[in-house]
């Protein structure tokens, strides 16, 4: 789980940017390079794990993450860091689907499997949420290189335990390797994620964005047609005719859309508005992590009693309430109040959705397709998260730049350089450097007014973005309530095959 914690790396970006003289766009690609390769290869590695051995593929991924972490820690320029992050995403894509696939092969009892999946989802969400604290502590004591170095001992320990304790598993029946399907899945997912990443910079309706979206849709359409006709598909498309598979996947996508958007906004709030250090930021975000760790196992077990539908709908509503409260925060709002409440509700809502939804998805696939099912589960998370940061970040940036841009442009060049102005137009985190910079007393009040305006503008953007998130979550909650069966399922693979035969 640790290798996907992008938030833990985010706190290192300011230090990395200063030391490597990186632009804001360059720092974005340090994060996005990992996301792009990780999301694009999940389905392919899930399929390969089913065929050649899930433990074998996972161990290969662990070795790769460790080696690429050495490369990242040894990097001397931004290009090397981006390359290392992209390679880490490739190998992390081999780890993630294998872990969940092995769980459902090891735990065949319905209740035991539900508990194991609950623990998996709790750790997945907790790892993301705890990232800022871990990254902040490292930066408090070491350089930005430490966020790479720390991966190596963790990978080695997991590798040893996997070799000694985890049994190998693979599909009992396999046909020819679906090379065409793997290539098409890679093209479609990578094109979609790349376009989402670049759309805020290029423009959502710009020619390059439109071409990217059209190319992704065409590749996906060809992929679906090919998978429905080939004898040994990468992904059995009939799975999507099972409502207990497809609808929870949509719920997870929207939940991660909301969560990553919330993390993006809360990161800027803690660092830009509250002016916290990386470690302080991490400590203040701990309630979010604790809420996920506590909520996921409980929600999965409750879903076994009352049904997946009721729990997922409730979780989406809780997330909506949390995001709405977050949108009402202003510059003077204290942490002990709406900010803390919104974090706890967001964490609980995510946990309540992802535990039961993941269990429903994995209970709907045959053991031979566990890797592919896990890959779909993980791909929806990544696509939703990437879309959340891109869409909500674009909304925040649009409002922020419109409000702050003219004020920054009016500042004389002898008070702010062109690079400083550019960064200040793009992110409220620029406040951290502005506060530290010595200022002539004659301009102290103007500086204070500008900093306050930057903080207020970012929170206006957060409010609009929160309304978009609330609307999306409530809409999906209604869809789930209408179309997903309310009766609790027994969670067996046999049920899945019966539903597949009689959709």
GROMACS .gro file of C-alpha atoms in nm:
model
  503
    1UNK     CA    1   0.000   0.000   0.000
    2UNK     CA    2   0.283   0.238   0.088
    3UNK     CA    3   0.406   0.266  -0.272
    4UNK     CA    4   0.088   0.443  -0.382
    5UNK     CA    5   0.092   0.716  -0.119
    6UNK     CA    6   0.127   1.017  -0.347
    7UNK     CA    7   0.026   1.256  -0.064
    8UNK     CA    8   0.341   1.154   0.126
    9UNK     CA    9   0.546   1.266  -0.172
   10UNK     CA   10   0.349   1.587  -0.219
   11UNK     CA   11   0.484   1.736   0.102
   12UNK     CA   12   0.838   1.700  -0.039
   13UNK     CA   13   0.761   1.898  -0.355
   14UNK     CA   14   0.850   2.245  -0.220
   15UNK     CA   15   1.193   2.124  -0.100
   16UNK     CA   16   1.253   1.934  -0.421
   17UNK     CA   17   1.150   2.234  -0.630
   18UNK     CA   18   1.387   2.472  -0.452
   19UNK     CA   19   1.687   2.238  -0.471
   20UNK     CA   20   1.634   2.133  -0.833
   21UNK     CA   21   1.506   2.475  -0.952
   22UNK     CA   22   1.189   2.313  -1.083
   23UNK     CA   23   0.892   2.497  -1.232
   24UNK     CA   24   0.539   2.447  -1.102
   25UNK     CA   25   0.458   2.240  -1.413
   26UNK     CA   26   0.766   2.025  -1.359
   27UNK     CA   27   0.662   1.950  -1.003
   28UNK     CA   28   0.316   1.851  -1.124
   29UNK     CA   29   0.473   1.591  -1.349
   30UNK     CA   30   0.676   1.448  -1.061
   31UNK     CA   31   0.340   1.343  -0.919
   32UNK     CA   32   0.155   1.274  -1.245
   33UNK     CA   33   0.425   1.052  -1.400
   34UNK     CA   34   0.360   0.794  -1.129
   35UNK     CA   35  -0.018   0.819  -1.168
   36UNK     CA   36   0.000   0.781  -1.545
   37UNK     CA   37   0.204   0.458  -1.553
   38UNK     CA   38   0.035   0.312  -1.247
   39UNK     CA   39  -0.319   0.354  -1.380
   40UNK     CA   40  -0.228   0.249  -1.734
   41UNK     CA   41  -0.074  -0.086  -1.635
   42UNK     CA   42  -0.304  -0.207  -1.356
   43UNK     CA   43  -0.527  -0.414  -1.585
   44UNK     CA   44  -0.233  -0.564  -1.773
   45UNK     CA   45  -0.052  -0.674  -1.457
   46UNK     CA   46  -0.373  -0.806  -1.304
   47UNK     CA   47  -0.414  -1.032  -1.606
   48UNK     CA   48  -0.049  -1.139  -1.604
   49UNK     CA   49  -0.074  -1.225  -1.235
   50UNK     CA   50  -0.375  -1.449  -1.305
   51UNK     CA   51  -0.177  -1.633  -1.571
   52UNK     CA   52   0.177  -1.656  -1.437
   53UNK     CA   53   0.132  -1.635  -1.059
   54UNK     CA   54   0.013  -1.348  -0.843
   55UNK     CA   55   0.284  -1.379  -0.582
   56UNK     CA   56   0.550  -1.391  -0.852
   57UNK     CA   57   0.418  -1.073  -1.018
   58UNK     CA   58   0.385  -0.896  -0.682
   59UNK     CA   59   0.741  -0.985  -0.582
   60UNK     CA   60   0.868  -0.860  -0.918
   61UNK     CA   61   0.687  -0.534  -0.852
   62UNK     CA   62   0.837  -0.501  -0.504
   63UNK     CA   63   1.190  -0.551  -0.638
   64UNK     CA   64   1.124  -0.295  -0.909
   65UNK     CA   65   0.989  -0.034  -0.665
   66UNK     CA   66   1.298  -0.076  -0.446
   67UNK     CA   67   1.540  -0.041  -0.739
   68UNK     CA   68   1.360   0.261  -0.884
   69UNK     CA   69   1.354   0.421  -0.538
   70UNK     CA   70   1.734   0.405  -0.538
   71UNK     CA   71   1.725   0.581  -0.874
   72UNK     CA   72   1.494   0.852  -0.741
   73UNK     CA   73   1.701   0.905  -0.427
   74UNK     CA   74   2.017   0.936  -0.637
   75UNK     CA   75   1.863   1.176  -0.890
   76UNK     CA   76   2.045   1.502  -0.956
   77UNK     CA   77   1.793   1.675  -1.183
   78UNK     CA   78   1.418   1.696  -1.230
   79UNK     CA   79   1.414   1.472  -1.537
   80UNK     CA   80   1.570   1.186  -1.342
   81UNK     CA   81   1.318   1.227  -1.060
   82UNK     CA   82   1.027   1.217  -1.306
   83UNK     CA   83   1.171   0.908  -1.478
   84UNK     CA   84   1.215   0.731  -1.143
   85UNK     CA   85   0.858   0.814  -1.040
   86UNK     CA   86   0.722   0.685  -1.371
   87UNK     CA   87   0.915   0.359  -1.331
   88UNK     CA   88   0.791   0.325  -0.974
   89UNK     CA   89   0.436   0.353  -1.107
   90UNK     CA   90   0.503   0.066  -1.348
   91UNK     CA   91   0.618  -0.169  -1.073
   92UNK     CA   92   0.357  -0.052  -0.821
   93UNK     CA   93   0.094  -0.154  -1.078
   94UNK     CA   94   0.229  -0.509  -1.047
   95UNK     CA   95   0.192  -0.504  -0.667
   96UNK     CA   96  -0.155  -0.367  -0.614
   97UNK     CA   97  -0.385  -0.606  -0.811
   98UNK     CA   98  -0.190  -0.909  -0.687
   99UNK     CA   99  -0.246  -0.828  -0.318
  100UNK     CA  100  -0.624  -0.819  -0.340
  101UNK     CA  101  -0.638  -1.117  -0.577
  102UNK     CA  102  -0.434  -1.329  -0.336
  103UNK     CA  103  -0.663  -1.233  -0.048
  104UNK     CA  104  -0.975  -1.377  -0.210
  105UNK     CA  105  -0.784  -1.693  -0.304
  106UNK     CA  106  -0.651  -1.741   0.049
  107UNK     CA  107  -0.977  -1.657   0.231
  108UNK     CA  108  -1.250  -1.866   0.071
  109UNK     CA  109  -1.497  -1.839   0.361
  110UNK     CA  110  -1.741  -1.553   0.299
  111UNK     CA  111  -1.704  -1.387   0.641
  112UNK     CA  112  -1.327  -1.435   0.656
  113UNK     CA  113  -1.290  -1.289   0.308
  114UNK     CA  114  -1.503  -0.989   0.402
  115UNK     CA  115  -1.283  -0.921   0.706
  116UNK     CA  116  -0.965  -0.959   0.498
  117UNK     CA  117  -1.095  -0.724   0.228
  118UNK     CA  118  -1.202  -0.477   0.496
  119UNK     CA  119  -0.848  -0.478   0.634
  120UNK     CA  120  -0.709  -0.432   0.281
  121UNK     CA  121  -0.933  -0.135   0.205
  122UNK     CA  122  -0.862   0.020   0.544
  123UNK     CA  123  -0.488  -0.004   0.487
  124UNK     CA  124  -0.519   0.131   0.132
  125UNK     CA  125  -0.708   0.440   0.246
  126UNK     CA  126  -0.504   0.476   0.564
  127UNK     CA  127  -0.176   0.464   0.370
  128UNK     CA  128  -0.292   0.751   0.150
  129UNK     CA  129  -0.419   0.953   0.444
  130UNK     CA  130  -0.116   0.892   0.669
  131UNK     CA  131   0.124   0.990   0.389
  132UNK     CA  132   0.150   1.360   0.478
  133UNK     CA  133   0.246   1.278   0.837
  134UNK     CA  134   0.514   1.029   0.736
  135UNK     CA  135   0.646   1.261   0.465
  136UNK     CA  136   0.639   1.559   0.700
  137UNK     CA  137   0.839   1.374   0.965
  138UNK     CA  138   1.101   1.270   0.711
  139UNK     CA  139   1.137   1.625   0.581
  140UNK     CA  140   1.164   1.755   0.935
  141UNK     CA  141   1.477   1.543   0.985
  142UNK     CA  142   1.613   1.468   0.637
  143UNK     CA  143   1.615   1.599   0.278
  144UNK     CA  144   1.357   1.524   0.008
  145UNK     CA  145   1.568   1.221  -0.093
  146UNK     CA  146   1.436   1.043   0.218
  147UNK     CA  147   1.090   0.994   0.065
  148UNK     CA  148   1.261   0.764  -0.186
  149UNK     CA  149   1.505   0.594   0.052
  150UNK     CA  150   1.231   0.491   0.294
  151UNK     CA  151   1.071   0.269   0.026
  152UNK     CA  152   1.369   0.033   0.012
  153UNK     CA  153   1.360  -0.128   0.359
  154UNK     CA  154   0.980  -0.143   0.346
  155UNK     CA  155   0.992  -0.325   0.010
  156UNK     CA  156   1.256  -0.569   0.135
  157UNK     CA  157   1.058  -0.657   0.449
  158UNK     CA  158   0.737  -0.715   0.253
  159UNK     CA  159   0.930  -0.917  -0.004
  160UNK     CA  160   1.066  -1.151   0.264
  161UNK     CA  161   0.727  -1.200   0.428
  162UNK     CA  162   0.561  -1.260   0.090
  163UNK     CA  163   0.818  -1.525   0.000
  164UNK     CA  164   0.786  -1.705   0.334
  165UNK     CA  165   0.417  -1.671   0.420
  166UNK     CA  166   0.209  -1.609   0.107
  167UNK     CA  167   0.115  -1.909  -0.109
  168UNK     CA  168   0.135  -1.881  -0.486
  169UNK     CA  169  -0.192  -1.869  -0.678
  170UNK     CA  170  -0.285  -1.846  -1.045
  171UNK     CA  171  -0.578  -1.916  -1.273
  172UNK     CA  172  -0.647  -2.287  -1.319
  173UNK     CA  173  -0.746  -2.244  -1.683
  174UNK     CA  174  -0.577  -2.003  -1.924
  175UNK     CA  175  -0.577  -1.972  -2.300
  176UNK     CA  176  -0.348  -1.775  -2.524
  177UNK     CA  177  -0.201  -1.455  -2.387
  178UNK     CA  178  -0.422  -1.165  -2.497
  179UNK     CA  179  -0.148  -0.934  -2.625
  180UNK     CA  180  -0.393  -0.723  -2.827
  181UNK     CA  181  -0.619  -0.676  -2.525
  182UNK     CA  182  -0.325  -0.575  -2.305
  183UNK     CA  183  -0.209  -0.320  -2.565
  184UNK     CA  184  -0.558  -0.174  -2.610
  185UNK     CA  185  -0.619  -0.149  -2.236
  186UNK     CA  186  -0.285   0.027  -2.193
  187UNK     CA  187  -0.360   0.272  -2.474
  188UNK     CA  188  -0.714   0.355  -2.360
  189UNK     CA  189  -0.641   0.402  -1.988
  190UNK     CA  190  -0.313   0.588  -2.045
  191UNK     CA  191  -0.469   0.820  -2.303
  192UNK     CA  192  -0.760   0.897  -2.072
  193UNK     CA  193  -0.545   0.963  -1.764
  194UNK     CA  194  -0.292   1.172  -1.962
  195UNK     CA  195  -0.571   1.385  -2.107
  196UNK     CA  196  -0.729   1.437  -1.765
  197UNK     CA  197  -0.391   1.540  -1.623
  198UNK     CA  198  -0.319   1.785  -1.905
  199UNK     CA  199  -0.670   1.925  -1.952
  200UNK     CA  200  -0.643   2.191  -1.678
  201UNK     CA  201  -0.326   2.325  -1.847
  202UNK     CA  202  -0.431   2.283  -2.210
  203UNK     CA  203  -0.799   2.368  -2.160
  204UNK     CA  204  -1.080   2.112  -2.129
  205UNK     CA  205  -1.215   2.201  -2.474
  206UNK     CA  206  -0.879   2.263  -2.644
  207UNK     CA  207  -0.799   2.061  -2.959
  208UNK     CA  208  -0.536   1.850  -2.783
  209UNK     CA  209  -0.777   1.763  -2.500
  210UNK     CA  210  -1.060   1.677  -2.737
  211UNK     CA  211  -0.829   1.459  -2.946
  212UNK     CA  212  -0.707   1.287  -2.629
  213UNK     CA  213  -1.057   1.210  -2.507
  214UNK     CA  214  -1.172   1.090  -2.850
  215UNK     CA  215  -0.864   0.869  -2.886
  216UNK     CA  216  -0.924   0.718  -2.542
  217UNK     CA  217  -1.291   0.648  -2.622
  218UNK     CA  218  -1.207   0.490  -2.958
  219UNK     CA  219  -0.937   0.270  -2.804
  220UNK     CA  220  -1.175   0.165  -2.528
  221UNK     CA  221  -1.452   0.083  -2.778
  222UNK     CA  222  -1.211  -0.132  -2.981
  223UNK     CA  223  -1.089  -0.293  -2.655
  224UNK     CA  224  -1.446  -0.384  -2.552
  225UNK     CA  225  -1.524  -0.529  -2.896
  226UNK     CA  226  -1.202  -0.731  -2.899
  227UNK     CA  227  -1.254  -0.862  -2.543
  228UNK     CA  228  -1.606  -0.978  -2.627
  229UNK     CA  229  -1.479  -1.179  -2.924
  230UNK     CA  230  -1.149  -1.327  -2.804
  231UNK     CA  231  -1.145  -1.664  -2.625
  232UNK     CA  232  -0.902  -1.559  -2.346
  233UNK     CA  233  -0.973  -1.193  -2.267
  234UNK     CA  234  -0.773  -0.969  -2.037
  235UNK     CA  235  -1.105  -0.864  -1.888
  236UNK     CA  236  -1.426  -1.065  -1.910
  237UNK     CA  237  -1.669  -0.794  -2.021
  238UNK     CA  238  -1.970  -0.992  -1.899
  239UNK     CA  239  -1.862  -0.896  -1.547
  240UNK     CA  240  -2.005  -0.550  -1.609
  241UNK     CA  241  -2.348  -0.702  -1.657
  242UNK     CA  242  -2.338  -0.798  -1.289
  243UNK     CA  243  -2.478  -0.503  -1.098
  244UNK     CA  244  -2.293  -0.604  -0.780
  245UNK     CA  245  -1.970  -0.562  -0.980
  246UNK     CA  246  -2.029  -0.257  -1.199
  247UNK     CA  247  -2.226  -0.024  -0.969
  248UNK     CA  248  -1.989  -0.054  -0.670
  249UNK     CA  249  -1.704   0.023  -0.912
  250UNK     CA  250  -1.882   0.349  -1.002
  251UNK     CA  251  -1.928   0.425  -0.632
  252UNK     CA  252  -1.555   0.374  -0.568
  253UNK     CA  253  -1.465   0.600  -0.860
  254UNK     CA  254  -1.681   0.883  -0.727
  255UNK     CA  255  -1.559   0.826  -0.370
  256UNK     CA  256  -1.196   0.861  -0.482
  257UNK     CA  257  -1.291   1.156  -0.703
  258UNK     CA  258  -1.414   1.323  -0.386
  259UNK     CA  259  -1.129   1.206  -0.164
  260UNK     CA  260  -0.840   1.306  -0.389
  261UNK     CA  261  -1.008   1.638  -0.462
  262UNK     CA  262  -1.052   1.691  -0.088
  263UNK     CA  263  -0.688   1.598  -0.017
  264UNK     CA  264  -0.573   1.836  -0.289
  265UNK     CA  265  -0.773   2.119  -0.137
  266UNK     CA  266  -0.691   2.042   0.226
  267UNK     CA  267  -0.320   2.030   0.137
  268UNK     CA  268  -0.338   2.384   0.001
  269UNK     CA  269  -0.550   2.493   0.297
  270UNK     CA  270  -0.313   2.362   0.564
  271UNK     CA  271   0.002   2.489   0.393
  272UNK     CA  272  -0.122   2.804   0.219
  273UNK     CA  273  -0.397   2.930   0.448
  274UNK     CA  274  -0.289   2.799   0.790
  275UNK     CA  275   0.082   2.824   0.697
  276UNK     CA  276   0.170   2.491   0.859
  277UNK     CA  277   0.501   2.310   0.817
  278UNK     CA  278   0.493   1.968   0.643
  279UNK     CA  279   0.501   1.784   0.977
  280UNK     CA  280   0.231   2.007   1.128
  281UNK     CA  281   0.022   1.950   0.817
  282UNK     CA  282   0.059   1.575   0.858
  283UNK     CA  283  -0.036   1.580   1.224
  284UNK     CA  284  -0.343   1.794   1.155
  285UNK     CA  285  -0.458   1.546   0.888
  286UNK     CA  286  -0.436   1.243   1.120
  287UNK     CA  287  -0.810   1.243   1.210
  288UNK     CA  288  -0.883   1.175   0.842
  289UNK     CA  289  -0.653   0.871   0.847
  290UNK     CA  290  -0.793   0.739   1.175
  291UNK     CA  291  -1.151   0.772   1.047
  292UNK     CA  292  -1.065   0.559   0.742
  293UNK     CA  293  -0.883   0.293   0.946
  294UNK     CA  294  -1.174   0.259   1.189
  295UNK     CA  295  -1.459   0.294   0.941
  296UNK     CA  296  -1.363   0.047   0.666
  297UNK     CA  297  -1.367  -0.278   0.869
  298UNK     CA  298  -1.686  -0.182   1.054
  299UNK     CA  299  -1.868  -0.085   0.734
  300UNK     CA  300  -1.774  -0.411   0.559
  301UNK     CA  301  -1.897  -0.622   0.848
  302UNK     CA  302  -2.220  -0.421   0.878
  303UNK     CA  303  -2.277  -0.465   0.503
  304UNK     CA  304  -2.278  -0.842   0.558
  305UNK     CA  305  -2.584  -0.793   0.780
  306UNK     CA  306  -2.784  -0.512   0.621
  307UNK     CA  307  -2.665  -0.531   0.260
  308UNK     CA  308  -2.408  -0.349   0.048
  309UNK     CA  309  -2.652  -0.101  -0.105
  310UNK     CA  310  -2.764   0.060   0.220
  311UNK     CA  311  -2.407   0.100   0.343
  312UNK     CA  312  -2.271   0.247   0.017
  313UNK     CA  313  -2.558   0.495  -0.012
  314UNK     CA  314  -2.506   0.601   0.350
  315UNK     CA  315  -2.131   0.641   0.292
  316UNK     CA  316  -2.183   0.864  -0.013
  317UNK     CA  317  -2.423   1.083   0.184
  318UNK     CA  318  -2.172   1.113   0.471
  319UNK     CA  319  -1.901   1.216   0.223
  320UNK     CA  320  -2.135   1.475   0.076
  321UNK     CA  321  -2.204   1.627   0.418
  322UNK     CA  322  -1.831   1.635   0.495
  323UNK     CA  323  -1.746   1.804   0.167
  324UNK     CA  324  -2.026   2.058   0.207
  325UNK     CA  325  -1.895   2.156   0.551
  326UNK     CA  326  -1.542   2.183   0.410
  327UNK     CA  327  -1.671   2.424   0.147
  328UNK     CA  328  -1.797   2.663   0.414
  329UNK     CA  329  -1.452   2.716   0.570
  330UNK     CA  330  -1.310   3.069   0.553
  331UNK     CA  331  -0.975   3.223   0.648
  332UNK     CA  332  -1.076   3.279   1.011
  333UNK     CA  333  -1.234   2.935   1.066
  334UNK     CA  334  -1.056   2.750   1.350
  335UNK     CA  335  -0.920   2.400   1.301
  336UNK     CA  336  -1.112   2.265   1.601
  337UNK     CA  337  -1.453   2.296   1.442
  338UNK     CA  338  -1.574   2.268   1.081
  339UNK     CA  339  -1.228   2.173   0.950
  340UNK     CA  340  -1.188   1.880   1.187
  341UNK     CA  341  -1.551   1.770   1.146
  342UNK     CA  342  -1.526   1.777   0.767
  343UNK     CA  343  -1.208   1.562   0.773
  344UNK     CA  344  -1.365   1.301   1.001
  345UNK     CA  345  -1.683   1.283   0.791
  346UNK     CA  346  -1.486   1.258   0.467
  347UNK     CA  347  -1.270   0.980   0.610
  348UNK     CA  348  -1.567   0.789   0.746
  349UNK     CA  349  -1.763   0.833   0.424
  350UNK     CA  350  -1.478   0.702   0.212
  351UNK     CA  351  -1.427   0.405   0.445
  352UNK     CA  352  -1.798   0.324   0.450
  353UNK     CA  353  -1.808   0.321   0.068
  354UNK     CA  354  -1.483   0.152  -0.028
  355UNK     CA  355  -1.490  -0.147   0.210
  356UNK     CA  356  -1.831  -0.290   0.111
  357UNK     CA  357  -1.791  -0.182  -0.253
  358UNK     CA  358  -1.456  -0.361  -0.286
  359UNK     CA  359  -1.597  -0.672  -0.117
  360UNK     CA  360  -1.893  -0.669  -0.357
  361UNK     CA  361  -1.666  -0.636  -0.661
  362UNK     CA  362  -1.432  -0.915  -0.557
  363UNK     CA  363  -1.717  -1.145  -0.456
  364UNK     CA  364  -1.859  -1.111  -0.808
  365UNK     CA  365  -1.557  -1.257  -0.989
  366UNK     CA  366  -1.444  -1.616  -1.024
  367UNK     CA  367  -1.113  -1.707  -0.860
  368UNK     CA  368  -0.950  -1.741  -1.204
  369UNK     CA  369  -1.036  -1.374  -1.272
  370UNK     CA  370  -0.933  -1.236  -0.933
  371UNK     CA  371  -0.642  -1.035  -1.072
  372UNK     CA  372  -0.852  -0.876  -1.345
  373UNK     CA  373  -1.129  -0.796  -1.096
  374UNK     CA  374  -0.880  -0.641  -0.857
  375UNK     CA  375  -0.730  -0.439  -1.143
  376UNK     CA  376  -1.073  -0.297  -1.231
  377UNK     CA  377  -1.122  -0.204  -0.865
  378UNK     CA  378  -0.782  -0.029  -0.856
  379UNK     CA  379  -0.819   0.137  -1.197
  380UNK     CA  380  -1.150   0.296  -1.098
  381UNK     CA  381  -0.979   0.436  -0.787
  382UNK     CA  382  -0.694   0.586  -0.988
  383UNK     CA  383  -0.919   0.723  -1.263
  384UNK     CA  384  -1.154   0.875  -1.005
  385UNK     CA  385  -0.868   1.022  -0.803
  386UNK     CA  386  -0.694   1.167  -1.107
  387UNK     CA  387  -1.020   1.316  -1.233
  388UNK     CA  388  -1.090   1.461  -0.887
  389UNK     CA  389  -0.758   1.644  -0.869
  390UNK     CA  390  -0.784   1.761  -1.231
  391UNK     CA  391  -1.147   1.878  -1.227
  392UNK     CA  392  -1.161   2.020  -0.876
  393UNK     CA  393  -0.810   2.161  -0.906
  394UNK     CA  394  -0.909   2.330  -1.231
  395UNK     CA  395  -1.214   2.487  -1.063
  396UNK     CA  396  -1.008   2.613  -0.769
  397UNK     CA  397  -0.733   2.745  -0.997
  398UNK     CA  398  -0.984   2.926  -1.220
  399UNK     CA  399  -1.151   3.108  -0.931
  400UNK     CA  400  -0.820   3.177  -0.757
  401UNK     CA  401  -0.644   3.315  -1.064
  402UNK     CA  402  -0.942   3.533  -1.159
  403UNK     CA  403  -0.950   3.689  -0.813
  404UNK     CA  404  -0.576   3.717  -0.745
  405UNK     CA  405  -0.417   3.753  -1.090
  406UNK     CA  406  -0.481   4.126  -1.143
  407UNK     CA  407  -0.351   4.214  -0.795
  408UNK     CA  408  -0.030   4.019  -0.848
  409UNK     CA  409   0.024   4.169  -1.195
  410UNK     CA  410   0.005   4.517  -1.043
  411UNK     CA  411   0.295   4.451  -0.804
  412UNK     CA  412   0.618   4.626  -0.914
  413UNK     CA  413   0.894   4.396  -1.041
  414UNK     CA  414   1.135   4.513  -0.774
  415UNK     CA  415   0.903   4.363  -0.509
  416UNK     CA  416   0.834   4.029  -0.681
  417UNK     CA  417   1.025   3.857  -0.962
  418UNK     CA  418   0.847   3.714  -1.266
  419UNK     CA  419   0.889   3.357  -1.132
  420UNK     CA  420   0.749   3.455  -0.793
  421UNK     CA  421   0.450   3.619  -0.957
  422UNK     CA  422   0.389   3.314  -1.174
  423UNK     CA  423   0.388   3.078  -0.874
  424UNK     CA  424   0.169   3.314  -0.671
  425UNK     CA  425  -0.088   3.320  -0.954
  426UNK     CA  426  -0.102   2.939  -0.961
  427UNK     CA  427  -0.111   2.835  -0.596
  428UNK     CA  428  -0.188   2.976  -0.254
  429UNK     CA  429   0.109   2.774  -0.123
  430UNK     CA  430   0.323   3.063  -0.251
  431UNK     CA  431   0.218   3.233   0.072
  432UNK     CA  432   0.477   3.024   0.259
  433UNK     CA  433   0.767   3.191   0.076
  434UNK     CA  434   0.605   3.534   0.074
  435UNK     CA  435   0.571   3.535   0.453
  436UNK     CA  436   0.940   3.448   0.501
  437UNK     CA  437   1.066   3.714   0.261
  438UNK     CA  438   1.183   4.040   0.427
  439UNK     CA  439   0.962   4.336   0.340
  440UNK     CA  440   1.013   4.709   0.357
  441UNK     CA  441   0.785   4.843   0.635
  442UNK     CA  442   0.635   5.083   0.383
  443UNK     CA  443   0.489   4.785   0.192
  444UNK     CA  444   0.404   4.565   0.492
  445UNK     CA  445   0.030   4.641   0.487
  446UNK     CA  446   0.002   4.587   0.111
  447UNK     CA  447   0.180   4.254   0.153
  448UNK     CA  448  -0.055   4.148   0.435
  449UNK     CA  449  -0.360   4.250   0.227
  450UNK     CA  450  -0.234   4.049  -0.072
  451UNK     CA  451  -0.170   3.739   0.139
  452UNK     CA  452  -0.518   3.761   0.290
  453UNK     CA  453  -0.671   3.806  -0.058
  454UNK     CA  454  -0.483   3.497  -0.182
  455UNK     CA  455  -0.612   3.288   0.107
  456UNK     CA  456  -0.970   3.412   0.064
  457UNK     CA  457  -0.964   3.352  -0.312
  458UNK     CA  458  -0.844   2.993  -0.271
  459UNK     CA  459  -1.125   2.921  -0.025
  460UNK     CA  460  -1.382   3.071  -0.266
  461UNK     CA  461  -1.256   2.820  -0.521
  462UNK     CA  462  -1.280   2.542  -0.264
  463UNK     CA  463  -1.643   2.629  -0.200
  464UNK     CA  464  -1.740   2.600  -0.566
  465UNK     CA  465  -1.543   2.276  -0.602
  466UNK     CA  466  -1.715   2.135  -0.293
  467UNK     CA  467  -2.057   2.191  -0.450
  468UNK     CA  468  -1.948   1.994  -0.758
  469UNK     CA  469  -1.829   1.708  -0.537
  470UNK     CA  470  -2.145   1.706  -0.328
  471UNK     CA  471  -2.360   1.694  -0.642
  472UNK     CA  472  -2.161   1.405  -0.791
  473UNK     CA  473  -2.172   1.201  -0.470
  474UNK     CA  474  -2.546   1.251  -0.417
  475UNK     CA  475  -2.623   1.170  -0.781
  476UNK     CA  476  -2.436   0.839  -0.760
  477UNK     CA  477  -2.602   0.766  -0.424
  478UNK     CA  478  -2.941   0.794  -0.596
  479UNK     CA  479  -2.829   0.570  -0.883
  480UNK     CA  480  -2.696   0.308  -0.641
  481UNK     CA  481  -3.018   0.322  -0.436
  482UNK     CA  482  -3.231   0.264  -0.745
  483UNK     CA  483  -3.033   0.003  -0.938
  484UNK     CA  484  -2.819  -0.195  -0.690
  485UNK     CA  485  -3.010  -0.480  -0.516
  486UNK     CA  486  -3.088  -0.403  -0.152
  487UNK     CA  487  -3.108  -0.765  -0.042
  488UNK     CA  488  -2.779  -0.883   0.114
  489UNK     CA  489  -2.586  -1.123  -0.109
  490UNK     CA  490  -2.426  -1.439   0.026
  491UNK     CA  491  -2.099  -1.325  -0.135
  492UNK     CA  492  -2.030  -1.655  -0.308
  493UNK     CA  493  -1.874  -1.694  -0.647
  494UNK     CA  494  -2.162  -1.925  -0.737
  495UNK     CA  495  -2.405  -1.636  -0.698
  496UNK     CA  496  -2.191  -1.426  -0.929
  497UNK     CA  497  -2.200  -1.689  -1.199
  498UNK     CA  498  -2.578  -1.725  -1.160
  499UNK     CA  499  -2.622  -1.349  -1.203
  500UNK     CA  500  -2.388  -1.357  -1.501
  501UNK     CA  501  -2.590  -1.629  -1.667
  502UNK     CA  502  -2.917  -1.444  -1.597
  503UNK     CA  503  -2.839  -1.069  -1.604
   0.00000   0.00000   0.00000
